[in-house]
Amino acid sequence: MRVLSTFSGISAASVAWKPLGYEFAAYCEPSAFQCHVLNQRLDASAPKYLPKEASESGTVGSGDVIWAPVFGTLNASGAGMSRPAGQGNQMDFVIVTSDGTVRRPTPLECERAQGFPDNWTVVVVGGRRALDIVRYRGVGNSMSVPVMEYIGYHRRRRIRAAG
């Protein structure tokens, strides 16, 4: 089944649905870091409709993507900035170990919690490895891979049943 991925993010749908037999005809993502992940992790044969600033050369994509400049995403900022003041902060996401040590999860742990392969967001941006803060934002702005797998599996089953 061929599908188009819009607002692809770091592409939980691709990670979840490709093993189910979905073929991605194209990807569409307006955010620069997520575009780097798409370009470096996904099938080069599928066209990617991306903003020109997403590529170092400015040649990737087909031009402008129309999108709302501001839209709410749950903690996509990595700091809860999309919520009203006083309703959360970075302490929302901490790990407390058995000895009482409190720490923030690493980007790798966040990728694993969302169901992505290890180091999925370790990509090169502007000739350098992506900063952890953009990796946190990319993972936080994504869907959970197991949830996408569940949706894709049941979607495919219903389409086949309707036949």
Backbone as a printed PyTorch tensor [residue, N CA C, xyz], in Angstrom:
tensor([[[  0.8470,  -1.1630,   0.0000],
         [  0.0000,   0.0000,   0.0000],
         [  0.8990,   1.2340,   0.0000]],

        [[  0.6510,   2.1650,  -0.9120],
         [  1.4340,   3.4060,  -0.9960],
         [  0.7560,   4.4960,  -0.1790]],

        [[  1.5620,   5.2170,   0.6080],
         [  1.0320,   6.2830,   1.4520],
         [  1.9130,   7.5180,   1.3210]],

        [[  1.3400,   8.6600,   1.6630],
         [  2.0630,   9.9210,   1.7230],
         [  2.1590,  10.3080,   3.1910]],

        [[  3.3410,  10.6390,   3.6590],
         [  3.5340,  11.0470,   5.0410],
         [  3.6150,  12.5680,   5.0950]],

        [[  2.6170,  13.1930,   5.7190],
         [  2.6460,  14.6510,   5.8730],
         [  3.0110,  14.9830,   7.3100]],

        [[  3.7000,  16.0910,   7.5100],
         [  4.2400,  16.4620,   8.8140],
         [  4.9480,  15.2450,   9.4070]],

        [[  5.9010,  14.7370,   8.6470],
         [  6.5530,  13.4630,   8.9290],
         [  7.3330,  13.4300,  10.2310]],

        [[  7.8170,  14.5620,  10.6960],
         [  8.6530,  14.5690,  11.8920],
         [  9.8960,  13.7330,  11.6610]],

        [[ 10.2970,  12.9690,  12.6700],
         [ 11.4450,  12.0740,  12.5060],
         [ 10.9680,  10.6960,  12.0610]],

        [[  9.7180,  10.6340,  11.6550],
         [  9.0890,   9.5330,  10.9380],
         [  8.8760,   8.2380,  11.7020]],

        [[  8.1050,   8.3440,  12.7760],
         [  7.6670,   7.1440,  13.4970],
         [  6.8620,   6.2370,  12.5710]],

        [[  6.0790,   6.8510,  11.6720],
         [  5.2660,   6.0440,  10.7500],
         [  6.1420,   5.1730,   9.8650]],

        [[  7.2300,   5.7160,   9.3450],
         [  8.1160,   4.9190,   8.4900],
         [  8.7340,   3.7600,   9.2530]],

        [[  9.2160,   4.0400,  10.4630],
         [  9.8400,   2.9860,  11.2670],
         [  8.8140,   1.8880,  11.5590]],

        [[  7.5740,   2.2850,  11.8420],
         [  6.5400,   1.3180,  12.2120],
         [  5.8810,   0.6370,  11.0210]],

        [[  5.6540,   1.3590,   9.9310],
         [  4.8230,   0.8380,   8.8440],
         [  5.5820,   0.1480,   7.7250]],

        [[  6.8430,   0.4720,   7.5030],
         [  7.5940,  -0.2130,   6.4410],
         [  7.6210,  -1.7260,   6.6450]],

        [[  7.8640,  -2.2170,   7.8770],
         [  7.8280,  -3.6740,   8.0760],
         [  6.4440,  -4.2850,   7.8380]],

        [[  5.3990,  -3.4510,   7.8650],
         [  4.0350,  -3.9380,   7.6160],
         [  3.6860,  -3.9360,   6.1240]],

        [[  4.6270,  -3.5000,   5.2940],
         [  4.3960,  -3.5150,   3.8500],
         [  3.9450,  -2.2040,   3.2440]],

        [[  3.9070,  -1.1350,   4.0440],
         [  3.5540,   0.1730,   3.4950],
         [  4.7380,   0.7180,   2.7060]],

        [[  4.4400,   1.3500,   1.5790],
         [  5.4660,   1.9950,   0.7690],
         [  5.2010,   3.4950,   0.8090]],

        [[  6.2000,   4.2600,   1.1720],
         [  6.0300,   5.7050,   1.2870],
         [  6.3320,   6.3590,  -0.0530]],

        [[  5.2970,   6.9760,  -0.6260],
         [  5.4410,   7.6470,  -1.9120],
         [  6.2270,   8.9350,  -1.7590]],

        [[  6.0490,   9.6280,  -0.6290],
         [  6.7540,  10.8830,  -0.3820],
         [  6.6040,  11.2590,   1.0840]],

        [[  7.4690,  12.1660,   1.5080],
         [  7.4460,  12.6990,   2.8620],
         [  7.3090,  14.2150,   2.7710]],

        [[  6.6920,  14.8030,   3.7650],
         [  6.5440,  16.2520,   3.8060],
         [  6.7860,  16.7100,   5.2410]],

        [[  7.7540,  17.5950,   5.4290],
         [  8.0870,  18.0710,   6.7790],
         [  8.6520,  19.4860,   6.7040]],

        [[  8.0490,  20.4320,   7.4080],
         [  8.5250,  21.8140,   7.3530],
         [  9.6890,  22.1450,   8.2850]],

        [[ 10.0040,  21.3090,   9.2660],
         [ 11.0470,  21.6340,  10.2440],
         [ 12.4060,  21.1320,   9.7970]],

        [[ 13.4100,  21.9900,   9.9130],
         [ 14.7400,  21.7110,   9.3690],
         [ 15.3920,  20.4690,   9.9690]],

        [[ 15.4410,  20.3280,  11.3050],
         [ 16.1200,  19.1760,  11.8870],
         [ 15.4620,  17.8700,  11.4710]],

        [[ 14.1250,  17.8290,  11.5200],
         [ 13.4210,  16.6240,  11.1210],
         [ 13.7310,  16.2830,   9.6590]],

        [[ 13.9000,  17.2910,   8.8220],
         [ 14.2660,  17.0600,   7.4190],
         [ 15.6260,  16.3760,   7.3120]],

        [[ 16.5680,  16.7860,   8.1600],
         [ 17.8770,  16.1360,   8.1510],
         [ 17.7410,  14.6520,   8.5140]],

        [[ 16.8970,  14.3470,   9.5030],
         [ 16.6830,  12.9490,   9.8840],
         [ 16.0750,  12.1810,   8.7110]],

        [[ 15.0370,  12.7570,   8.0680],
         [ 14.4120,  12.0910,   6.9180],
         [ 15.4350,  11.8320,   5.8250]],

        [[ 16.2320,  12.8280,   5.4970],
         [ 17.2090,  12.6900,   4.4180],
         [ 18.2700,  11.6470,   4.7110]],

        [[ 18.6920,  11.5420,   5.9740],
         [ 19.7980,  10.6630,   6.3000],
         [ 19.3720,   9.2720,   6.7420]],

        [[ 18.0880,   9.0770,   7.0360],
         [ 17.6500,   7.7710,   7.5560],
         [ 16.7060,   7.0090,   6.6370]],

        [[ 16.0670,   7.6930,   5.6780],
         [ 15.0100,   7.0330,   4.9190],
         [ 15.3860,   6.8020,   3.4720]],

        [[ 14.6010,   5.9600,   2.8230],
         [ 14.7820,   5.5660,   1.4300],
         [ 14.9730,   6.7710,   0.5230]],

        [[ 16.1020,   6.7940,  -0.1640],
         [ 16.4200,   7.9240,  -1.0390],
         [ 15.5110,   7.9970,  -2.2570]],

        [[ 14.8220,   6.8940,  -2.6090],
         [ 13.9830,   6.9120,  -3.8100],
         [ 12.6570,   7.6430,  -3.5960]],

        [[ 12.2110,   7.7820,  -2.3450],
         [ 10.9510,   8.4870,  -2.0760],
         [ 11.2160,   9.9870,  -2.0630]],

        [[ 10.4740,  10.7570,  -2.8490],
         [ 10.7010,  12.2070,  -2.8280],
         [ 10.3600,  12.7920,  -1.4650]],

        [[ 11.0640,  13.8510,  -1.1300],
         [ 10.8270,  14.5410,   0.1330],
         [ 10.5170,  15.9940,  -0.1870]],

        [[  9.3690,  16.4480,   0.2530],
         [  8.9700,  17.8260,   0.0300],
         [  9.3140,  18.6000,   1.2860]],

        [[ 10.4020,  19.3460,   1.2010],
         [ 10.9830,  19.9700,   2.3720],
         [ 11.2560,  21.4460,   2.1040]],

        [[ 11.3600,  22.2550,   3.1520],
         [ 11.7520,  23.6470,   2.9330],
         [ 13.2070,  23.7030,   2.4910]],

        [[ 13.5710,  24.6570,   1.6780],
         [ 14.9240,  24.7280,   1.1420],
         [ 15.9830,  24.8810,   2.2180]],

        [[ 15.6520,  25.5440,   3.3460],
         [ 16.6470,  25.7260,   4.4010],
         [ 17.0020,  24.4240,   5.0970]],

        [[ 16.2950,  23.3460,   4.8210],
         [ 16.5750,  22.0700,   5.4640],
         [ 17.8320,  21.4050,   4.9260]],

        [[ 18.2460,  21.7880,   3.7520],
         [ 19.4500,  21.1750,   3.2040],
         [ 20.5840,  22.1800,   3.2150]],

        [[ 21.7800,  21.6810,   3.3500],
         [ 22.9340,  22.5700,   3.3630],
         [ 23.0990,  23.2530,   2.0170]],

        [[ 22.7890,  22.5650,   0.9340],
         [ 22.9580,  23.1380,  -0.3920],
         [ 21.7670,  23.9770,  -0.8210]],

        [[ 20.6390,  23.8350,  -0.1370],
         [ 19.4470,  24.5820,  -0.5170],
         [ 18.7380,  23.9840,  -1.7160]],

        [[ 19.1090,  22.7640,  -2.1160],
         [ 18.5090,  22.1840,  -3.3140],
         [ 17.5230,  21.0640,  -3.0180]],

        [[ 17.4190,  20.6510,  -1.7750],
         [ 16.5050,  19.5540,  -1.4400],
         [ 15.0840,  20.0670,  -1.4260]],

        [[ 14.1560,  19.2850,  -1.9240],
         [ 12.7470,  19.6460,  -1.8450],
         [ 12.2560,  20.3420,  -3.0900]],

        [[ 10.9700,  20.6410,  -3.0600],
         [ 10.3530,  21.2290,  -4.2450],
         [  9.9070,  22.6570,  -3.9960]],

        [[ 10.3760,  23.2680,  -2.9450],
         [  9.9870,  24.6490,  -2.7000],
         [  9.3180,  24.7960,  -1.3600]],

        [[  8.3910,  25.7060,  -1.2990],
         [  7.7540,  26.0290,  -0.0240],
         [  6.7380,  24.9760,   0.3750]],

        [[  6.6650,  24.7430,   1.6640],
         [  5.6310,  23.9080,   2.2460],
         [  4.7110,  24.8590,   3.0050]],

        [[  3.4160,  24.7780,   2.7400],
         [  2.4630,  25.6440,   3.4310],
         [  2.1190,  24.9860,   4.7500]],

        [[  2.3120,  25.7110,   5.8260],
         [  2.0440,  25.1710,   7.1500],
         [  1.8010,  26.3160,   8.1090]],

        [[  1.0980,  26.0030,   9.1660],
         [  0.8390,  27.0210,  10.1790],
         [  2.1450,  27.3210,  10.9020]],

        [[  2.5470,  28.5950,  11.0250],
         [  3.8250,  28.9090,  11.6410],
         [  3.8840,  28.5520,  13.1200]],

        [[  2.7580,  28.4880,  13.7770],
         [  2.7330,  28.1270,  15.1920],
         [  1.6100,  27.1230,  15.4010]],

        [[  1.9510,  25.9790,  15.9370],
         [  0.9130,  25.0300,  16.3130],
         [  1.4020,  24.2960,  17.5510]],

        [[  0.4940,  23.9970,  18.4390],
         [  0.8710,  23.4040,  19.7150],
         [  1.2370,  21.9420,  19.6060]],

        [[  2.3110,  21.5900,  20.2320],
         [  2.6880,  20.1850,  20.3580],
         [  3.1000,  19.9630,  21.7990]],

        [[  2.7150,  18.8730,  22.3340],
         [  2.9770,  18.5760,  23.7330],
         [  4.4710,  18.4790,  23.9930]],

        [[  5.0130,  19.4580,  24.6600],
         [  6.4180,  19.4820,  25.0720],
         [  7.4120,  19.3110,  23.9370]],

        [[  7.0530,  19.7120,  22.7270],
         [  7.9930,  19.6080,  21.6200],
         [  9.2040,  20.4940,  21.8500]],

        [[  9.0520,  21.4920,  22.6790],
         [ 10.1580,  22.4010,  22.9610],
         [ 11.2370,  21.7350,  23.8020]],

        [[ 10.9080,  20.6340,  24.4420],
         [ 11.8480,  20.0060,  25.3500],
         [ 11.8170,  20.6550,  26.7240]],

        [[ 11.1350,  21.7810,  26.8520],
         [ 11.0800,  22.4790,  28.1380],
         [  9.6590,  22.8150,  28.5360]],

        [[  8.6880,  22.2940,  27.8540],
         [  7.3020,  22.5520,  28.2130],
         [  6.8490,  23.9560,  27.9130]],

        [[  7.5140,  24.6430,  26.9940],
         [  7.1970,  26.0450,  26.7270],
         [  5.8620,  26.2370,  26.0290]],

        [[  5.2820,  25.1630,  25.5170],
         [  3.9980,  25.3040,  24.8370],
         [  2.8430,  25.3590,  25.8280]],

        [[  3.1480,  25.2030,  27.1090],
         [  2.1170,  25.2330,  28.1430],
         [  2.1350,  26.5660,  28.8700]],

        [[  1.0150,  26.9640,  29.4750],
         [  0.9890,  28.2060,  30.2510],
         [  1.9980,  28.1640,  31.3960]],

        [[  2.4630,  29.3360,  31.7900],
         [  3.4490,  29.4380,  32.8740],
         [  2.9530,  28.7190,  34.1270]],

        [[  3.8680,  28.0630,  34.7980],
         [  3.5390,  27.3950,  36.0450],
         [  2.9290,  26.0160,  35.8860]],

        [[  2.7380,  25.5620,  34.6510],
         [  2.1280,  24.2460,  34.4420],
         [  3.1460,  23.2390,  33.9280]],

        [[  4.2840,  23.2260,  34.5170],
         [  5.2710,  22.2210,  34.1330],
         [  6.5770,  22.8520,  33.7440]],

        [[  7.6170,  22.0440,  33.8230],
         [  8.9470,  22.4860,  33.4540],
         [  9.7800,  21.2580,  33.1320]],

        [[ 11.0760,  21.4530,  33.0230],
         [ 11.9210,  20.3250,  32.6480],
         [ 11.9080,  19.2110,  33.6940]],

        [[ 11.5070,  19.4870,  34.9100],
         [ 11.4530,  18.4530,  35.9410],
         [ 10.3140,  17.4700,  35.6940]],

        [[  9.4750,  17.7290,  34.6850],
         [  8.4290,  16.7710,  34.3380],
         [  9.0310,  15.4480,  33.8630]],

        [[ 10.2380,  15.4940,  33.3130],
         [ 10.8340,  14.3330,  32.6790],
         [ 12.1910,  14.0400,  33.2960]],

        [[ 12.1800,  13.3450,  34.4130],
         [ 13.4250,  12.9890,  35.0840],
         [ 13.4190,  11.5120,  35.4300]],

        [[ 14.6070,  10.9840,  35.6800],
         [ 14.7730,   9.6050,  36.1260],
         [ 15.3340,   9.6670,  37.5390]],

        [[ 14.7050,   8.9450,  38.4430],
         [ 15.2020,   8.8470,  39.8160],
         [ 15.6970,   7.4200,  39.9990]],

        [[ 16.9900,   7.2820,  40.2570],
         [ 17.5760,   5.9470,  40.4130],
         [ 17.3610,   5.4420,  41.8330]],

        [[ 17.6690,   4.1670,  42.0620],
         [ 17.4340,   3.5450,  43.3670],
         [ 18.2450,   4.2010,  44.4800]],

        [[ 19.3870,   4.8220,  44.1360],
         [ 20.1800,   5.4980,  45.1730],
         [ 19.7430,   6.9520,  45.3800]],

        [[ 18.6580,   7.3740,  44.7100],
         [ 18.1330,   8.7180,  44.8910],
         [ 18.6770,   9.7600,  43.9310]],

        [[ 19.5720,   9.3650,  43.0450],
         [ 20.1000,  10.2960,  42.0600],
         [ 18.9900,  10.6880,  41.0880]],

        [[ 18.9000,  11.9750,  40.8010],
         [ 17.9050,  12.4780,  39.8600],
         [ 18.6490,  12.9830,  38.6300]],

        [[ 18.2170,  12.5390,  37.4830],
         [ 18.8470,  12.9880,  36.2450],
         [ 17.8240,  13.0610,  35.1280]],

        [[ 18.1770,  13.7590,  34.0870],
         [ 17.3440,  13.8710,  32.9020],
         [ 17.6590,  12.6910,  31.9740]],

        [[ 16.6530,  12.1370,  31.2870],
         [ 16.9610,  11.0430,  30.3480],
         [ 17.8310,  11.5490,  29.2040]],

        [[ 18.6700,  10.6760,  28.7020],
         [ 19.5280,  11.0300,  27.5620],
         [ 18.6920,  10.9920,  26.2810]],

        [[ 19.1830,  11.6130,  25.1970],
         [ 18.4600,  11.4910,  23.9270],
         [ 18.2650,  10.0320,  23.5020]],

        [[ 19.2550,   9.1790,  23.7490],
         [ 19.1380,   7.7560,  23.4170],
         [ 17.9920,   7.1120,  24.1930]],

        [[ 17.8870,   7.4180,  25.4830],
         [ 16.7960,   6.8700,  26.2920],
         [ 15.4440,   7.3750,  25.8050]],

        [[ 15.3940,   8.6230,  25.3670],
         [ 14.1430,   9.1710,  24.8270],
         [ 13.7690,   8.4870,  23.5140]],

        [[ 14.7590,   8.2350,  22.6470],
         [ 14.4900,   7.4990,  21.4050],
         [ 13.9280,   6.1130,  21.7250]],

        [[ 14.5490,   5.4370,  22.6640],
         [ 14.0850,   4.0940,  23.0470],
         [ 12.6780,   4.1410,  23.6360]],

        [[ 12.3970,   5.1510,  24.4530],
         [ 11.0550,   5.2740,  25.0540],
         [  9.9900,   5.4810,  23.9850]],

        [[ 10.3440,   6.1280,  22.8920],
         [  9.4090,   6.3460,  21.7850],
         [  9.4040,   5.1760,  20.8030]],

        [[ 10.3270,   4.2310,  20.9520],
         [ 10.3420,   3.0510,  20.0890],
         [ 11.2090,   3.1740,  18.8450]],

        [[ 12.0550,   4.1960,  18.7700],
         [ 12.9410,   4.3570,  17.6140],
         [ 14.1850,   3.4970,  17.7560]],

        [[ 14.8240,   3.1720,  16.6350],
         [ 16.1190,   2.4860,  16.7260],
         [ 17.1220,   3.3790,  17.4620]],

        [[ 18.0950,   2.7700,  18.1100],
         [ 19.1230,   3.5450,  18.8040],
         [ 19.7820,   4.5390,  17.8590]],

        [[ 19.9760,   5.7460,  18.3600],
         [ 20.6670,   6.8240,  17.6490],
         [ 19.9810,   7.2690,  16.3630]],

        [[ 18.6740,   7.1030,  16.2740],
         [ 17.8980,   7.5080,  15.1040],
         [ 18.0760,   8.9850,  14.7920]],

        [[ 18.2310,   9.8110,  15.8230],
         [ 18.3510,  11.2590,  15.6140],
         [ 19.8010,  11.7450,  15.5970]],

        [[ 20.7510,  10.8270,  15.6140],
         [ 22.1560,  11.2270,  15.4790],
         [ 22.4110,  11.4180,  13.9930]],

        [[ 22.2710,  12.6570,  13.5490],
         [ 22.4670,  13.0040,  12.1510],
         [ 23.3790,  14.2200,  12.0710]],

        [[ 23.8760,  14.4870,  10.8830],
         [ 24.7500,  15.6290,  10.6540],
         [ 23.9170,  16.8170,  10.2000]],

        [[ 24.1040,  17.9360,  10.8770],
         [ 23.4100,  19.1750,  10.5460],
         [ 24.4690,  20.2550,  10.3950]],

        [[ 24.5880,  20.8150,   9.2000],
         [ 25.5910,  21.8570,   8.9690],
         [ 27.0190,  21.3930,   9.1910]],

        [[ 27.2890,  20.1350,   8.8630],
         [ 28.6340,  19.6020,   8.9980],
         [ 28.9850,  19.1220,  10.3980]],

        [[ 28.0490,  19.2300,  11.3400],
         [ 28.2920,  18.7980,  12.7230],
         [ 27.1910,  17.8560,  13.1890]],

        [[ 27.5150,  17.0550,  14.1700],
         [ 26.5130,  16.1810,  14.7880],
         [ 25.4360,  17.0470,  15.4520]],

        [[ 24.1860,  16.6380,  15.3150],
         [ 23.0660,  17.3920,  15.8800],
         [ 23.2190,  17.5520,  17.3850]],

        [[ 22.8720,  18.7300,  17.8810],
         [ 22.9080,  18.9930,  19.3200],
         [ 21.8200,  18.1910,  20.0320]],

        [[ 22.0780,  17.8730,  21.2860],
         [ 21.0930,  17.1200,  22.0640],
         [ 19.7550,  17.8340,  22.1450]],

        [[ 19.7420,  19.1560,  22.2740],
         [ 18.4720,  19.8810,  22.4110],
         [ 17.5830,  19.6940,  21.1820]],

        [[ 18.1510,  19.6780,  19.9810],
         [ 17.3140,  19.4530,  18.8050],
         [ 16.8970,  17.9990,  18.7030]],

        [[ 17.7270,  17.0970,  19.2100],
         [ 17.3350,  15.6850,  19.2490],
         [ 16.1640,  15.4880,  20.1990]],

        [[ 16.2100,  16.1260,  21.3910],
         [ 15.0800,  16.0600,  22.3310],
         [ 13.8110,  16.5930,  21.6790]],

        [[ 13.9190,  17.7230,  21.0060],
         [ 12.7450,  18.3170,  20.3620],
         [ 12.1870,  17.4020,  19.2800]],

        [[ 13.0720,  16.8100,  18.4750],
         [ 12.6250,  15.9140,  17.4140],
         [ 11.8920,  14.6970,  17.9470]],

        [[ 12.4370,  14.1110,  19.0070],
         [ 11.7980,  12.9410,  19.6060],
         [ 10.5000,  13.3410,  20.3010]],

        [[ 10.5200,  14.4760,  20.9980],
         [  9.3330,  14.9420,  21.7140],
         [  8.2020,  15.3470,  20.7990]],

        [[  8.5300,  15.7390,  19.5810],
         [  7.5270,  16.1580,  18.6070],
         [  7.0320,  14.9800,  17.7710]],

        [[  7.5340,  13.7930,  18.0510],
         [  7.1870,  12.6140,  17.2630],
         [  6.0560,  11.8240,  17.9040]],

        [[  5.5900,  10.8530,  17.1390],
         [  4.6280,   9.8800,  17.6530],
         [  5.4060,   8.6680,  18.1480]],

        [[  4.8090,   7.8880,  19.0010],
         [  5.4150,   6.6620,  19.4870],
         [  5.3640,   5.5960,  18.3870]],

        [[  6.4960,   4.9650,  18.1250],
         [  6.5580,   3.9430,  17.0710],
         [  5.5870,   2.7910,  17.3420]],

        [[  5.5080,   2.2360,  18.5630],
         [  4.5370,   1.1470,  18.7860],
         [  3.0810,   1.5770,  18.5660]],

        [[  2.7560,   2.8140,  18.8980],
         [  1.3930,   3.2990,  18.6470],
         [  1.1500,   3.3950,  17.1450]],

        [[  2.1120,   3.9140,  16.4090],
         [  1.9780,   4.0000,  14.9520],
         [  1.8840,   2.6040,  14.3260]],

        [[  2.6250,   1.6550,  14.8740],
         [  2.5540,   0.2750,  14.3870],
         [  1.1440,  -0.2870,  14.5880]],

        [[  0.5800,  -0.0580,  15.7540],
         [ -0.7730,  -0.5210,  16.0530],
         [ -1.7730,   0.0890,  15.0630]],

        [[ -1.6690,   1.3950,  14.8530],
         [ -2.5750,   2.0800,  13.9140],
         [ -2.3950,   1.5310,  12.5000]],

        [[ -1.1500,   1.3860,  12.0610],
         [ -0.8810,   0.8930,  10.7120],
         [ -1.3640,  -0.5280,  10.4930]],

        [[ -1.1700,  -1.3820,  11.4810],
         [ -1.6000,  -2.7690,  11.3860],
         [ -3.1210,  -2.8500,  11.2510]],

        [[ -3.8260,  -2.1450,  12.1270],
         [ -5.2870,  -2.2140,  12.0960],
         [ -5.8760,  -1.4890,  10.8860]],

        [[ -5.2190,  -0.4450,  10.4280],
         [ -5.6510,   0.2380,   9.2090],
         [ -5.5460,  -0.7060,   8.0130]],

        [[ -4.4040,  -1.3660,   7.8990],
         [ -4.1910,  -2.3140,   6.7940],
         [ -5.2040,  -3.4520,   6.8600]],

        [[ -5.4620,  -3.9720,   8.0510],
         [ -6.4290,  -5.0620,   8.2200],
         [ -7.8310,  -4.6520,   7.7670]],

        [[ -8.2600,  -3.4690,   8.1450],
         [ -9.5980,  -3.0010,   7.7610],
         [ -9.7120,  -2.7490,   6.2570]],

        [[ -8.6650,  -2.2110,   5.6730],
         [ -8.6870,  -1.9600,   4.2250],
         [ -8.7730,  -3.2830,   3.4810]],

        [[ -8.0000,  -4.2750,   3.9140],
         [ -8.0500,  -5.5960,   3.2700],
         [ -9.4070,  -6.2580,   3.4540]],

        [[-10.0010,  -6.1040,   4.6340],
         [-11.3090,  -6.7050,   4.9010],
         [-12.4010,  -6.0620,   4.0440]],

        [[-12.2520,  -4.7540,   3.7960],
         [-13.2360,  -4.0430,   2.9790],
         [-13.0750,  -4.3770,   1.5020]],

        [[-11.8790,  -4.8630,   1.1560],
         [-11.4700,  -5.3270,  -0.0840],
         [-11.8300,  -5.0170,  -1.3830]]])
